[in-house]
Amino acid sequence: MRRLARVALLCLGCAVCSLLYGLSQLALSLEQEPGGGGGRERQAREPATPGAWRQAGSAGRGAAGSGRYDYMKTHPSEKMHLAVVACGERLEETVTMLRSAIIFSIKPLHFHIFAEDQLHESFKGILEEFPYEGKVNYTIYPITFPSESAAEWKKLFKPCASQRLFLPLILKNVDSLLYVDTDILFLRPVDDIWSFLGKFNSTQIAAMAPEHEEPRIGWYNRFARHPYYGVTGINSGVMLMNMTRIRRKYFKNDMTPVRLQWGEILMPLLKKYKLNITWGDQDLLNIMFFHNPESLYVFPCQWNYRPDHCIYGSNCKAAEEEGIFILHGNRGVYHDDKQPTFRAVYEAIKNYSFGDDLVHSLLQPLERELQKTTHTYCGRVYKVFIKQLTKSVRDLYARRSKGR
């Protein structure tokens, strides 16, 4: 009987050990699933590089960031990284965007400027004359695509536009980045949109605004021939990225049951959808976040205010209440007379001289010009164009007063 009792006790001990091992393996598998659900994540490894790269900027090399996903929530970077891609006749527009970022921002900025070779010296000459006061650095890079498909990527939509898709793979030592189109104007500190990084939950890797607020005038929900995010799609002209997360993530897709990393998914997506996409890289981003909606943080329309928000009547309620935070003059509206409200803001910032009084040299002249645009739909709500700008000027002078 004693022998049987010992055997039974030994069997019981083995059963308990097996149960504990099984529970530990279950917990490990749950930890590897994105967001705690769905299919199992593959074990993280170095991000795939899409083929041999052409020449890249020297400051864009290095190991990918290895900090925890929630690092930005508790240790926000002291330096903000802002990227832009400039090709063709975009020098003046890009410089005006950079000026708007410098005027109000608080923390130091690092500009990552991707430009065609013939623009490099012009950028250097202009940027060296800016009165940075120690708060701005910049790096200029050549346009860089995977060598085996460079021609195909460069001609997608507009020249060089798809460069933004490869920023996580080029700027490997940059943890987080704000990408903006050249036709962006900051009407409040870059610090404020940068702070959205701290609001990302554990699954979110990027933030963008909706393409439209009103579905009746939406493009994606009426015309798209491919999947898109949400009800009206997303606009990629202002794109905040936690690039460490982007490099680590494995994306669900409609091409293979195996999840793919950022560098692995771009070319297959282009090959599958290139005959069905209209807006190039923005459409590819919409497809990616359609399949991975848990990865996107959506910020309100006043962070990416475009002509579509007012030319058919005002349809960005957040801007009506608080003003425009970031102005996006797409469709060339800064350079023609179709939308004089947008052009007035652009001209005011372009012509402002650093160090001049912002009230007398920027705000007052701008408001006089905006009052001349009330014959247009956007002009009828011209106060939304100057409401936040006025507050930004007031806050800037208040900070300066406290610093004395």
PDB file of C-alpha atoms in Angstrom, residues 159-264:
ATOM      1  CA  PRO A 159       7.333  62.766 -57.652  1.00  0.00           C
ATOM      2  CA  CYS A 160       8.910  61.645 -54.380  1.00  0.00           C
ATOM      3  CA  ALA A 161       5.600  61.556 -52.463  1.00  0.00           C
ATOM      4  CA  SER A 162       5.990  57.882 -51.547  1.00  0.00           C
ATOM      5  CA  GLN A 163       9.328  58.615 -49.819  1.00  0.00           C
ATOM      6  CA  ARG A 164       7.371  58.944 -46.567  1.00  0.00           C
ATOM      7  CA  LEU A 165       6.618  55.215 -46.624  1.00  0.00           C
ATOM      8  CA  PHE A 166      10.314  54.403 -46.214  1.00  0.00           C
ATOM      9  CA  LEU A 167      11.150  56.810 -43.380  1.00  0.00           C
ATOM     10  CA  PRO A 168      10.974  54.122 -40.643  1.00  0.00           C
ATOM     11  CA  LEU A 169      13.504  52.055 -42.614  1.00  0.00           C
ATOM     12  CA  ILE A 170      15.881  54.936 -43.393  1.00  0.00           C
ATOM     13  CA  LEU A 171      15.844  56.842 -40.080  1.00  0.00           C
ATOM     14  CA  LYS A 172      16.607  53.760 -38.013  1.00  0.00           C
ATOM     15  CA  ASN A 173      17.930  55.716 -35.042  1.00  0.00           C
ATOM     16  CA  VAL A 174      14.849  57.966 -34.757  1.00  0.00           C
ATOM     17  CA  ASP A 175      12.261  56.681 -32.278  1.00  0.00           C
ATOM     18  CA  SER A 176       9.351  58.976 -33.181  1.00  0.00           C
ATOM     19  CA  LEU A 177       8.710  61.351 -36.061  1.00  0.00           C
ATOM     20  CA  LEU A 178       6.167  63.865 -37.329  1.00  0.00           C
ATOM     21  CA  TYR A 179       5.913  63.727 -41.118  1.00  0.00           C
ATOM     22  CA  VAL A 180       4.201  66.629 -42.915  1.00  0.00           C
ATOM     23  CA  ASP A 181       3.641  67.579 -46.531  1.00  0.00           C
ATOM     24  CA  THR A 182       5.352  70.716 -47.811  1.00  0.00           C
ATOM     25  CA  ASP A 183       2.005  72.589 -47.905  1.00  0.00           C
ATOM     26  CA  ILE A 184       1.511  72.452 -44.129  1.00  0.00           C
ATOM     27  CA  LEU A 185       1.469  75.511 -41.838  1.00  0.00           C
ATOM     28  CA  PHE A 186       1.664  75.229 -38.037  1.00  0.00           C
ATOM     29  CA  LEU A 187      -0.601  77.700 -36.265  1.00  0.00           C
ATOM     30  CA  ARG A 188       0.323  76.432 -32.797  1.00  0.00           C
ATOM     31  CA  PRO A 189       3.450  74.784 -31.344  1.00  0.00           C
ATOM     32  CA  VAL A 190       4.628  71.498 -32.840  1.00  0.00           C
ATOM     33  CA  ASP A 191       4.884  70.400 -29.197  1.00  0.00           C
ATOM     34  CA  ASP A 192       1.104  70.088 -29.032  1.00  0.00           C
ATOM     35  CA  ILE A 193       0.707  67.532 -31.809  1.00  0.00           C
ATOM     36  CA  TRP A 194       3.902  65.808 -30.613  1.00  0.00           C
ATOM     37  CA  SER A 195       2.168  65.246 -27.264  1.00  0.00           C
ATOM     38  CA  PHE A 196      -0.250  62.808 -28.938  1.00  0.00           C
ATOM     39  CA  LEU A 197       2.550  60.232 -28.779  1.00  0.00           C
ATOM     40  CA  GLY A 198       1.888  60.036 -25.045  1.00  0.00           C
ATOM     41  CA  LYS A 199      -1.789  59.276 -25.727  1.00  0.00           C
ATOM     42  CA  PHE A 200      -1.139  56.199 -27.868  1.00  0.00           C
ATOM     43  CA  ASN A 201      -2.384  52.984 -26.310  1.00  0.00           C
ATOM     44  CA  SER A 202      -0.298  49.809 -26.414  1.00  0.00           C
ATOM     45  CA  THR A 203      -1.310  48.892 -29.995  1.00  0.00           C
ATOM     46  CA  GLN A 204      -1.188  52.289 -31.736  1.00  0.00           C
ATOM     47  CA  ILE A 205       1.787  53.102 -33.950  1.00  0.00           C
ATOM     48  CA  ALA A 206       0.707  56.227 -35.865  1.00  0.00           C
ATOM     49  CA  ALA A 207      -1.795  59.084 -35.840  1.00  0.00           C
ATOM     50  CA  MET A 208      -3.608  60.779 -38.728  1.00  0.00           C
ATOM     51  CA  ALA A 209      -6.785  62.781 -39.318  1.00  0.00           C
ATOM     52  CA  PRO A 210      -9.836  61.636 -41.321  1.00  0.00           C
ATOM     53  CA  GLU A 211      -9.910  62.472 -45.021  1.00  0.00           C
ATOM     54  CA  HIS A 212     -13.393  63.952 -44.587  1.00  0.00           C
ATOM     55  CA  GLU A 213     -15.803  64.802 -41.791  1.00  0.00           C
ATOM     56  CA  GLU A 214     -18.913  64.686 -43.968  1.00  0.00           C
ATOM     57  CA  PRO A 215     -19.479  61.348 -45.791  1.00  0.00           C
ATOM     58  CA  ARG A 216     -21.705  63.002 -48.404  1.00  0.00           C
ATOM     59  CA  ILE A 217     -18.654  64.730 -49.865  1.00  0.00           C
ATOM     60  CA  GLY A 218     -16.145  61.992 -48.987  1.00  0.00           C
ATOM     61  CA  TRP A 219     -13.903  60.654 -51.737  1.00  0.00           C
ATOM     62  CA  TYR A 220     -13.011  57.219 -50.398  1.00  0.00           C
ATOM     63  CA  ASN A 221     -16.521  56.169 -49.437  1.00  0.00           C
ATOM     64  CA  ARG A 222     -17.837  57.223 -52.871  1.00  0.00           C
ATOM     65  CA  PHE A 223     -15.060  56.334 -55.302  1.00  0.00           C
ATOM     66  CA  ALA A 224     -12.330  54.125 -53.797  1.00  0.00           C
ATOM     67  CA  ARG A 225     -11.667  50.754 -55.458  1.00  0.00           C
ATOM     68  CA  HIS A 226      -9.669  49.423 -52.528  1.00  0.00           C
ATOM     69  CA  PRO A 227     -10.088  49.021 -48.741  1.00  0.00           C
ATOM     70  CA  TYR A 228      -9.748  52.189 -46.666  1.00  0.00           C
ATOM     71  CA  TYR A 229      -9.751  53.103 -42.990  1.00  0.00           C
ATOM     72  CA  GLY A 230     -12.996  53.957 -41.189  1.00  0.00           C
ATOM     73  CA  VAL A 231     -15.949  55.721 -42.784  1.00  0.00           C
ATOM     74  CA  THR A 232     -14.180  58.276 -44.974  1.00  0.00           C
ATOM     75  CA  GLY A 233     -10.527  57.180 -45.044  1.00  0.00           C
ATOM     76  CA  ILE A 234      -7.507  58.988 -43.609  1.00  0.00           C
ATOM     77  CA  ASN A 235      -5.301  61.800 -44.919  1.00  0.00           C
ATOM     78  CA  SER A 236      -1.533  61.280 -44.675  1.00  0.00           C
ATOM     79  CA  GLY A 237      -0.444  64.920 -45.059  1.00  0.00           C
ATOM     80  CA  VAL A 238       0.128  65.081 -41.300  1.00  0.00           C
ATOM     81  CA  MET A 239       1.368  61.762 -39.937  1.00  0.00           C
ATOM     82  CA  LEU A 240       2.724  61.247 -36.421  1.00  0.00           C
ATOM     83  CA  MET A 241       4.688  58.002 -36.089  1.00  0.00           C
ATOM     84  CA  ASN A 242       6.177  55.937 -33.303  1.00  0.00           C
ATOM     85  CA  MET A 243       8.752  54.441 -35.637  1.00  0.00           C
ATOM     86  CA  THR A 244      10.110  51.962 -33.104  1.00  0.00           C
ATOM     87  CA  ARG A 245       6.679  50.353 -32.988  1.00  0.00           C
ATOM     88  CA  ILE A 246       6.305  50.510 -36.773  1.00  0.00           C
ATOM     89  CA  ARG A 247       9.598  48.681 -37.257  1.00  0.00           C
ATOM     90  CA  ARG A 248       8.605  45.969 -34.770  1.00  0.00           C
ATOM     91  CA  LYS A 249       5.015  45.357 -35.806  1.00  0.00           C
ATOM     92  CA  TYR A 250       3.769  42.473 -37.928  1.00  0.00           C
ATOM     93  CA  PHE A 251       0.809  43.609 -40.046  1.00  0.00           C
ATOM     94  CA  LYS A 252      -2.317  41.691 -40.948  1.00  0.00           C
ATOM     95  CA  ASN A 253      -3.007  41.856 -44.688  1.00  0.00           C
ATOM     96  CA  ASP A 254      -5.147  40.399 -47.470  1.00  0.00           C
ATOM     97  CA  MET A 255      -2.229  38.855 -49.402  1.00  0.00           C
ATOM     98  CA  THR A 256      -1.027  36.124 -47.051  1.00  0.00           C
ATOM     99  CA  PRO A 257      -2.104  34.597 -43.723  1.00  0.00           C
ATOM    100  CA  VAL A 258       1.418  35.348 -42.481  1.00  0.00           C
ATOM    101  CA  ARG A 259       1.830  38.782 -40.942  1.00  0.00           C
ATOM    102  CA  LEU A 260       4.448  40.986 -42.559  1.00  0.00           C
ATOM    103  CA  GLN A 261       6.697  43.722 -41.256  1.00  0.00           C
ATOM    104  CA  TRP A 262       6.718  47.248 -42.683  1.00  0.00           C
ATOM    105  CA  GLY A 263       9.610  46.623 -45.063  1.00  0.00           C
ATOM    106  CA  GLU A 264       8.079  43.355 -46.278  1.00  0.00           C
TER     107      GLU A 264
END
